[in-house]
Each structure stands twice: as structure tokens, then as C-alpha cells.
Amino acid sequence: MPPAGGRFWFGLLLIAGAVFGASFALMRREERRALDTLRALDLNRQAQRPVAEVASALRSLRLITVEIDTTVTVEKSDFSWRGDVSAKVTVPVRISFGTDLSSMSVTSISHSSLLGTGPRGGPSAGYVVRVPRPTRIATEVFSEQEKAEVEAGGLRLRSRAGEYYLGLARRDAGPAARELVLLPADAAKVEDVTREQVEKLVRTITGDATPVRVIFEEPAGDAP
């Protein structure tokens, strides 16, 4: 074959090889793009579980509770010419707060695409969940663990006057515990723990990677 013809066929093979290589690279790129799209759709399906299903699952749990351990101190005293007497009791108290999920509906949950970052840096779909603010549901007073102090002077006898006022302090410990108002740090802890518990429950239904934001929709209450 003449040299010119050889160069022609050699050039044609080079062109064909280049076209094949470009086509192969394009096919690989399209394949990766398709796989990425499928993965994104799969993640989206996981995050976009129907809100009715999520609401039903949360509603079946009924109540989320948080406990705060604290103390209440009550002091009774009397001052007279016969002498002074005072009695003080400090009693451990456990206050339980609850968030009622039994009335949740589909309107309590909504989808959002701006709650987090997806595996490739884009926005990740998740849920916004609105629940009642936690309120006090029970107050326990551990009277058997009380610490008592009695002081009596002058003509006042500890065995009589002291015990009388100690009895008054013990009597008022229960009502004082029920009227106890949490410190701001303890109140914030109740809300933080409640929020974390609801978020964890939602993720057990929708998947661990699902972004969840919990919003309290009712004013704070502190019913005994």
C-alpha cells in the first residue's frame, strides 16, 4: 500500500479512537450522574416519609417526660419574751414535666428543604415538628429524706415548742413544693431535653440522618 494511503488509514484510526474515547468518557460521566441522581432520590424518599405516618407514630407515644430533681426549704419561727424558736426543713423534690403528643395531627408536621446539608453539600430535606410546650404533670416530695434544724432559746423547750414549729414546717413542705418555680437554667433544661427526645423519636421513624427541628407552639405552663 502506498505510504500516503497508510498515513490516511492511520489517521482515520486515530480519529476513531479519539471519538470512541470521548464517547466512553461521556457515557461514564452520564452513568455517574444517573447514579448520583438515584442516590439523591433515595435520600429524598427517606426524608420525605409522609407526614401522616410520622404524626401517627408520634401520637402513639402519647407523652414525653422530663424530671428535675431539686429541694424545697420551709422555715417556721416565733419570737417572744419567753425566748425565740425556729424550725427549718429541707426536703428533696422531684418535678416531672410532660409534653402531650396524643393530639398531634398532620398539621403539626411539615417538610422543609433548608434544615441541613446533604451528602454532596446541597440542602437536605427534613421535618419541622410542632409540639406542645412541656408543662408540670407531677410533684413528688421525699419527706423521709428531709433535713431538719430546730433552735430554741430562753424558756422555750426544744421538745415542745421546737417540735411544734417543726411540724408546721413539715406540713407546708408539700404546698411549697407544688408552688416551686424552676430556676431559668432548670426551665431551659426541661425544654432542651424535651426537644432532644422528640428529635430522636422522629429520627427513629424517618432515618438517623434526617434533619429535624422541634418548635414549641404553646405558652409555657406550670400546672401542679
PDB file of C-alpha atoms in Angstrom:
ATOM      1  CA  MET A   1       0.000   0.000   0.000  1.00  0.00           C
ATOM      2  CA  PRO A   2       1.383   3.437  -0.872  1.00  0.00           C
ATOM      3  CA  PRO A   3       2.741   5.444   2.012  1.00  0.00           C
ATOM      4  CA  ALA A   4       0.103   8.121   1.525  1.00  0.00           C
ATOM      5  CA  GLY A   5      -2.649   5.521   1.875  1.00  0.00           C
ATOM      6  CA  GLY A   6      -1.057   4.197   5.071  1.00  0.00           C
ATOM      7  CA  ARG A   7      -0.982   7.627   6.593  1.00  0.00           C
ATOM      8  CA  PHE A   8      -4.647   8.050   5.656  1.00  0.00           C
ATOM      9  CA  TRP A   9      -5.773   4.870   7.384  1.00  0.00           C
ATOM     10  CA  PHE A  10      -3.541   5.535  10.382  1.00  0.00           C
ATOM     11  CA  GLY A  11      -5.067   8.987  10.762  1.00  0.00           C
ATOM     12  CA  LEU A  12      -8.555   7.545  10.422  1.00  0.00           C
ATOM     13  CA  LEU A  13      -7.818   5.048  13.224  1.00  0.00           C
ATOM     14  CA  LEU A  14      -6.569   7.855  15.446  1.00  0.00           C
ATOM     15  CA  ILE A  15      -9.758   9.840  14.828  1.00  0.00           C
ATOM     16  CA  ALA A  16     -11.924   6.776  15.506  1.00  0.00           C
ATOM     17  CA  GLY A  17     -10.013   6.075  18.708  1.00  0.00           C
ATOM     18  CA  ALA A  18     -10.429   9.638  19.864  1.00  0.00           C
ATOM     19  CA  VAL A  19     -14.162   9.552  19.118  1.00  0.00           C
ATOM     20  CA  PHE A  20     -14.510   6.242  20.976  1.00  0.00           C
ATOM     21  CA  GLY A  21     -12.546   7.588  23.946  1.00  0.00           C
ATOM     22  CA  ALA A  22     -14.679  10.728  24.101  1.00  0.00           C
ATOM     23  CA  SER A  23     -17.874   8.675  23.820  1.00  0.00           C
ATOM     24  CA  PHE A  24     -16.692   6.313  26.576  1.00  0.00           C
ATOM     25  CA  ALA A  25     -15.843   9.229  28.870  1.00  0.00           C
ATOM     26  CA  LEU A  26     -19.224  10.818  28.156  1.00  0.00           C
ATOM     27  CA  MET A  27     -21.019   7.546  28.894  1.00  0.00           C
ATOM     28  CA  ARG A  28     -19.122   7.162  32.178  1.00  0.00           C
ATOM     29  CA  ARG A  29     -19.959  10.729  33.169  1.00  0.00           C
ATOM     30  CA  GLU A  30     -23.626  10.210  32.355  1.00  0.00           C
ATOM     31  CA  GLU A  31     -23.611   6.953  34.305  1.00  0.00           C
ATOM     32  CA  ARG A  32     -22.160   8.658  37.373  1.00  0.00           C
ATOM     33  CA  ARG A  33     -24.688  11.451  37.024  1.00  0.00           C
ATOM     34  CA  ALA A  34     -27.529   8.942  36.851  1.00  0.00           C
ATOM     35  CA  LEU A  35     -26.235   7.107  39.929  1.00  0.00           C
ATOM     36  CA  ASP A  36     -25.931  10.392  41.829  1.00  0.00           C
ATOM     37  CA  THR A  37     -29.497  11.257  40.843  1.00  0.00           C
ATOM     38  CA  LEU A  38     -30.767   7.894  42.062  1.00  0.00           C
ATOM     39  CA  ARG A  39     -28.933   8.265  45.353  1.00  0.00           C
ATOM     40  CA  ALA A  40     -30.375  11.744  45.818  1.00  0.00           C
ATOM     41  CA  LEU A  41     -33.853  10.482  45.049  1.00  0.00           C
ATOM     42  CA  ASP A  42     -33.412   7.634  47.505  1.00  0.00           C
ATOM     43  CA  LEU A  43     -32.240  10.022  50.254  1.00  0.00           C
ATOM     44  CA  ASN A  44     -35.124  12.325  49.424  1.00  0.00           C
ATOM     45  CA  ARG A  45     -37.611   9.461  49.686  1.00  0.00           C
ATOM     46  CA  GLN A  46     -36.194   8.578  53.109  1.00  0.00           C
ATOM     47  CA  ALA A  47     -36.532  12.162  54.313  1.00  0.00           C
ATOM     48  CA  GLN A  48     -39.922  12.680  52.730  1.00  0.00           C
ATOM     49  CA  ARG A  49     -41.778   9.969  54.617  1.00  0.00           C
ATOM     50  CA  PRO A  50     -45.460  11.005  54.648  1.00  0.00           C
ATOM     51  CA  VAL A  51     -46.186  13.407  57.497  1.00  0.00           C
ATOM     52  CA  ALA A  52     -49.360  11.475  58.336  1.00  0.00           C
ATOM     53  CA  GLU A  53     -47.246   8.410  59.065  1.00  0.00           C
ATOM     54  CA  VAL A  54     -44.849  10.382  61.255  1.00  0.00           C
ATOM     55  CA  ALA A  55     -47.721  12.082  63.107  1.00  0.00           C
ATOM     56  CA  SER A  56     -49.423   8.735  63.729  1.00  0.00           C
ATOM     57  CA  ALA A  57     -46.237   7.182  65.122  1.00  0.00           C
ATOM     58  CA  LEU A  58     -45.569  10.128  67.434  1.00  0.00           C
ATOM     59  CA  ARG A  59     -49.202  10.246  68.555  1.00  0.00           C
ATOM     60  CA  SER A  60     -48.983   6.605  69.667  1.00  0.00           C
ATOM     61  CA  LEU A  61     -46.146   7.517  72.068  1.00  0.00           C
ATOM     62  CA  ARG A  62     -48.557   9.842  73.910  1.00  0.00           C
ATOM     63  CA  LEU A  63     -46.238  11.500  76.430  1.00  0.00           C
ATOM     64  CA  ILE A  64     -42.638  12.695  76.649  1.00  0.00           C
ATOM     65  CA  THR A  65     -41.465  13.281  80.230  1.00  0.00           C
ATOM     66  CA  VAL A  66     -38.534  15.116  81.807  1.00  0.00           C
ATOM     67  CA  GLU A  67     -37.667  15.050  85.514  1.00  0.00           C
ATOM     68  CA  ILE A  68     -35.938  17.776  87.530  1.00  0.00           C
ATOM     69  CA  ASP A  69     -34.552  16.992  90.998  1.00  0.00           C
ATOM     70  CA  THR A  70     -34.365  19.918  93.406  1.00  0.00           C
ATOM     71  CA  THR A  71     -35.136  20.812  97.044  1.00  0.00           C
ATOM     72  CA  VAL A  72     -37.607  22.956  98.912  1.00  0.00           C
ATOM     73  CA  THR A  73     -36.913  24.634 102.254  1.00  0.00           C
ATOM     74  CA  VAL A  74     -39.586  25.756 104.714  1.00  0.00           C
ATOM     75  CA  GLU A  75     -38.861  27.654 107.913  1.00  0.00           C
ATOM     76  CA  LYS A  76     -41.213  28.492 110.793  1.00  0.00           C
ATOM     77  CA  SER A  77     -40.289  30.654 113.749  1.00  0.00           C
ATOM     78  CA  ASP A  78     -41.650  32.633 116.686  1.00  0.00           C
ATOM     79  CA  PHE A  79     -40.097  35.372 118.789  1.00  0.00           C
ATOM     80  CA  SER A  80     -41.384  36.358 122.246  1.00  0.00           C
ATOM     81  CA  TRP A  81     -40.238  37.406 125.707  1.00  0.00           C
ATOM     82  CA  ARG A  82     -40.050  33.742 126.641  1.00  0.00           C
ATOM     83  CA  GLY A  83     -37.399  33.141 124.007  1.00  0.00           C
ATOM     84  CA  ASP A  84     -37.025  32.502 120.314  1.00  0.00           C
ATOM     85  CA  VAL A  85     -37.765  29.288 118.468  1.00  0.00           C
ATOM     86  CA  SER A  86     -37.259  28.345 114.849  1.00  0.00           C
ATOM     87  CA  ALA A  87     -37.569  25.163 112.830  1.00  0.00           C
ATOM     88  CA  LYS A  88     -36.438  24.517 109.282  1.00  0.00           C
ATOM     89  CA  VAL A  89     -36.879  21.517 106.987  1.00  0.00           C
ATOM     90  CA  THR A  90     -35.221  20.941 103.624  1.00  0.00           C
ATOM     91  CA  VAL A  91     -36.870  18.241 101.543  1.00  0.00           C
ATOM     92  CA  PRO A  92     -35.809  16.667  98.209  1.00  0.00           C
ATOM     93  CA  VAL A  93     -38.368  17.219  95.450  1.00  0.00           C
ATOM     94  CA  ARG A  94     -38.769  15.700  92.003  1.00  0.00           C
ATOM     95  CA  ILE A  95     -40.820  17.643  89.468  1.00  0.00           C
ATOM     96  CA  SER A  96     -41.991  15.854  86.313  1.00  0.00           C
ATOM     97  CA  PHE A  97     -42.788  17.744  83.127  1.00  0.00           C
ATOM     98  CA  GLY A  98     -44.618  16.272  80.170  1.00  0.00           C
ATOM     99  CA  THR A  99     -45.287  17.038  76.530  1.00  0.00           C
ATOM    100  CA  ASP A 100     -48.537  15.513  75.273  1.00  0.00           C
ATOM    101  CA  LEU A 101     -48.174  14.054  71.776  1.00  0.00           C
ATOM    102  CA  SER A 102     -51.558  12.308  71.707  1.00  0.00           C
ATOM    103  CA  SER A 103     -53.276  15.204  69.915  1.00  0.00           C
ATOM    104  CA  MET A 104     -50.706  15.629  67.145  1.00  0.00           C
ATOM    105  CA  SER A 105     -52.047  15.856  63.591  1.00  0.00           C
ATOM    106  CA  VAL A 106     -50.632  16.211  60.100  1.00  0.00           C
ATOM    107  CA  THR A 107     -50.724  19.991  60.571  1.00  0.00           C
ATOM    108  CA  SER A 108     -48.191  19.620  63.396  1.00  0.00           C
ATOM    109  CA  ILE A 109     -45.519  18.375  60.978  1.00  0.00           C
ATOM    110  CA  SER A 110     -44.227  19.897  57.773  1.00  0.00           C
ATOM    111  CA  HIS A 111     -41.443  19.242  55.290  1.00  0.00           C
ATOM    112  CA  SER A 112     -38.534  21.623  54.871  1.00  0.00           C
ATOM    113  CA  SER A 113     -35.614  21.541  52.426  1.00  0.00           C
ATOM    114  CA  LEU A 114     -33.470  24.046  54.345  1.00  0.00           C
ATOM    115  CA  LEU A 115     -32.761  22.258  57.623  1.00  0.00           C
ATOM    116  CA  GLY A 116     -29.363  20.786  56.872  1.00  0.00           C
ATOM    117  CA  THR A 117     -26.684  19.899  54.362  1.00  0.00           C
ATOM    118  CA  GLY A 118     -26.908  16.832  52.183  1.00  0.00           C
ATOM    119  CA  PRO A 119     -24.070  14.352  51.460  1.00  0.00           C
ATOM    120  CA  ARG A 120     -22.843  16.458  48.484  1.00  0.00           C
ATOM    121  CA  GLY A 121     -23.127  19.861  50.076  1.00  0.00           C
ATOM    122  CA  GLY A 122     -26.638  20.706  48.912  1.00  0.00           C
ATOM    123  CA  PRO A 123     -29.706  21.311  51.089  1.00  0.00           C
ATOM    124  CA  SER A 124     -31.143  18.266  52.861  1.00  0.00           C
ATOM    125  CA  ALA A 125     -34.862  17.714  53.293  1.00  0.00           C
ATOM    126  CA  GLY A 126     -36.196  17.234  56.795  1.00  0.00           C
ATOM    127  CA  TYR A 127     -39.092  17.930  59.131  1.00  0.00           C
ATOM    128  CA  VAL A 128     -40.359  20.777  61.248  1.00  0.00           C
ATOM    129  CA  VAL A 129     -42.319  19.333  64.186  1.00  0.00           C
ATOM    130  CA  ARG A 130     -44.542  21.486  66.391  1.00  0.00           C
ATOM    131  CA  VAL A 131     -45.304  20.080  69.835  1.00  0.00           C
ATOM    132  CA  PRO A 132     -46.904  21.481  72.989  1.00  0.00           C
ATOM    133  CA  ARG A 133     -44.532  23.163  75.398  1.00  0.00           C
ATOM    134  CA  PRO A 134     -43.743  20.898  78.392  1.00  0.00           C
ATOM    135  CA  THR A 135     -45.884  21.523  81.474  1.00  0.00           C
ATOM    136  CA  ARG A 136     -45.710  20.226  85.029  1.00  0.00           C
ATOM    137  CA  ILE A 137     -47.574  16.949  85.483  1.00  0.00           C
ATOM    138  CA  ALA A 138     -46.405  15.720  88.906  1.00  0.00           C
ATOM    139  CA  THR A 139     -44.542  16.815  92.036  1.00  0.00           C
ATOM    140  CA  GLU A 140     -43.008  14.233  94.403  1.00  0.00           C
ATOM    141  CA  VAL A 141     -41.894  15.214  97.904  1.00  0.00           C
ATOM    142  CA  PHE A 142     -39.463  12.799  99.604  1.00  0.00           C
ATOM    143  CA  SER A 143     -40.260  13.600 103.221  1.00  0.00           C
ATOM    144  CA  GLU A 144     -38.343  10.591 104.520  1.00  0.00           C
ATOM    145  CA  GLN A 145     -35.124  12.236 103.288  1.00  0.00           C
ATOM    146  CA  GLU A 146     -35.703  15.598 104.966  1.00  0.00           C
ATOM    147  CA  LYS A 147     -33.060  17.550 106.840  1.00  0.00           C
ATOM    148  CA  ALA A 148     -34.437  19.271 109.930  1.00  0.00           C
ATOM    149  CA  GLU A 149     -32.995  22.017 112.125  1.00  0.00           C
ATOM    150  CA  VAL A 150     -34.540  23.269 115.361  1.00  0.00           C
ATOM    151  CA  GLU A 151     -33.347  26.081 117.574  1.00  0.00           C
ATOM    152  CA  ALA A 152     -34.994  27.094 120.846  1.00  0.00           C
ATOM    153  CA  GLY A 153     -33.807  29.591 123.459  1.00  0.00           C
ATOM    154  CA  GLY A 154     -34.845  31.210 126.709  1.00  0.00           C
ATOM    155  CA  LEU A 155     -37.778  29.467 128.306  1.00  0.00           C
ATOM    156  CA  ARG A 156     -38.776  27.714 125.056  1.00  0.00           C
ATOM    157  CA  LEU A 157     -38.198  23.993 125.176  1.00  0.00           C
ATOM    158  CA  ARG A 158     -36.979  22.256 122.031  1.00  0.00           C
ATOM    159  CA  SER A 159     -39.042  19.176 122.846  1.00  0.00           C
ATOM    160  CA  ARG A 160     -42.271  21.161 122.886  1.00  0.00           C
ATOM    161  CA  ALA A 161     -42.080  24.492 121.042  1.00  0.00           C
ATOM    162  CA  GLY A 162     -39.373  23.277 118.685  1.00  0.00           C
ATOM    163  CA  GLU A 163     -41.309  20.196 117.636  1.00  0.00           C
ATOM    164  CA  TYR A 164     -44.486  22.222 117.217  1.00  0.00           C
ATOM    165  CA  TYR A 165     -42.892  24.590 114.699  1.00  0.00           C
ATOM    166  CA  LEU A 166     -41.068  21.721 113.045  1.00  0.00           C
ATOM    167  CA  GLY A 167     -44.480  20.124 112.492  1.00  0.00           C
ATOM    168  CA  LEU A 168     -45.717  23.332 110.865  1.00  0.00           C
ATOM    169  CA  ALA A 169     -42.719  23.398 108.544  1.00  0.00           C
ATOM    170  CA  ARG A 170     -43.277  19.776 107.563  1.00  0.00           C
ATOM    171  CA  ARG A 171     -46.962  20.469 106.912  1.00  0.00           C
ATOM    172  CA  ASP A 172     -46.161  23.296 104.499  1.00  0.00           C
ATOM    173  CA  ALA A 173     -43.386  21.466 102.618  1.00  0.00           C
ATOM    174  CA  GLY A 174     -45.831  19.814 100.210  1.00  0.00           C
ATOM    175  CA  PRO A 175     -47.661  23.001  99.157  1.00  0.00           C
ATOM    176  CA  ALA A 176     -44.330  24.848  98.889  1.00  0.00           C
ATOM    177  CA  ALA A 177     -43.026  22.140  96.551  1.00  0.00           C
ATOM    178  CA  ARG A 178     -46.106  22.369  94.335  1.00  0.00           C
ATOM    179  CA  GLU A 179     -45.710  26.138  94.116  1.00  0.00           C
ATOM    180  CA  LEU A 180     -41.995  25.932  93.417  1.00  0.00           C
ATOM    181  CA  VAL A 181     -40.910  27.851  90.309  1.00  0.00           C
ATOM    182  CA  LEU A 182     -37.939  26.481  88.406  1.00  0.00           C
ATOM    183  CA  LEU A 183     -34.779  28.490  88.030  1.00  0.00           C
ATOM    184  CA  PRO A 184     -34.235  29.725  84.447  1.00  0.00           C
ATOM    185  CA  ALA A 185     -31.427  27.193  83.929  1.00  0.00           C
ATOM    186  CA  ASP A 186     -33.680  24.305  85.021  1.00  0.00           C
ATOM    187  CA  ALA A 187     -36.568  25.543  82.865  1.00  0.00           C
ATOM    188  CA  ALA A 188     -34.212  25.713  79.863  1.00  0.00           C
ATOM    189  CA  LYS A 189     -33.011  22.179  80.624  1.00  0.00           C
ATOM    190  CA  VAL A 190     -36.595  20.882  80.546  1.00  0.00           C
ATOM    191  CA  GLU A 191     -37.141  22.361  77.091  1.00  0.00           C
ATOM    192  CA  ASP A 192     -33.756  21.238  75.750  1.00  0.00           C
ATOM    193  CA  VAL A 193     -34.216  17.632  76.886  1.00  0.00           C
ATOM    194  CA  THR A 194     -37.783  17.540  75.553  1.00  0.00           C
ATOM    195  CA  ARG A 195     -36.603  18.878  72.200  1.00  0.00           C
ATOM    196  CA  GLU A 196     -33.814  16.278  72.022  1.00  0.00           C
ATOM    197  CA  GLN A 197     -36.199  13.434  72.866  1.00  0.00           C
ATOM    198  CA  VAL A 198     -38.708  14.451  70.187  1.00  0.00           C
ATOM    199  CA  GLU A 199     -35.940  14.823  67.592  1.00  0.00           C
ATOM    200  CA  LYS A 200     -34.622  11.355  68.436  1.00  0.00           C
ATOM    201  CA  LEU A 201     -38.092   9.834  68.165  1.00  0.00           C
ATOM    202  CA  VAL A 202     -38.682  11.407  64.759  1.00  0.00           C
ATOM    203  CA  ARG A 203     -35.337  10.078  63.508  1.00  0.00           C
ATOM    204  CA  THR A 204     -36.217   6.554  64.609  1.00  0.00           C
ATOM    205  CA  ILE A 205     -39.164   6.820  62.216  1.00  0.00           C
ATOM    206  CA  THR A 206     -37.585   8.683  59.296  1.00  0.00           C
ATOM    207  CA  GLY A 207     -33.909   7.717  59.497  1.00  0.00           C
ATOM    208  CA  ASP A 208     -30.921   8.766  61.611  1.00  0.00           C
ATOM    209  CA  ALA A 209     -29.649  11.244  59.017  1.00  0.00           C
ATOM    210  CA  THR A 210     -32.921  13.148  58.717  1.00  0.00           C
ATOM    211  CA  PRO A 211     -32.714  16.787  59.892  1.00  0.00           C
ATOM    212  CA  VAL A 212     -35.414  17.599  62.462  1.00  0.00           C
ATOM    213  CA  ARG A 213     -36.375  20.911  64.026  1.00  0.00           C
ATOM    214  CA  VAL A 214     -38.718  20.966  67.037  1.00  0.00           C
ATOM    215  CA  ILE A 215     -40.796  24.067  67.790  1.00  0.00           C
ATOM    216  CA  PHE A 216     -42.867  24.613  70.940  1.00  0.00           C
ATOM    217  CA  GLU A 217     -46.196  26.051  69.885  1.00  0.00           C
ATOM    218  CA  GLU A 218     -47.945  26.847  73.172  1.00  0.00           C
ATOM    219  CA  PRO A 219     -47.120  29.257  76.001  1.00  0.00           C
ATOM    220  CA  ALA A 220     -45.226  27.844  78.953  1.00  0.00           C
ATOM    221  CA  GLY A 221     -47.348  26.369  81.685  1.00  0.00           C
ATOM    222  CA  ASP A 222     -46.503  25.148  85.146  1.00  0.00           C
ATOM    223  CA  ALA A 223     -49.600  23.401  86.399  1.00  0.00           C
ATOM    224  CA  PRO A 224     -49.191  21.362  89.559  1.00  0.00           C
TER     225      PRO A 224
END
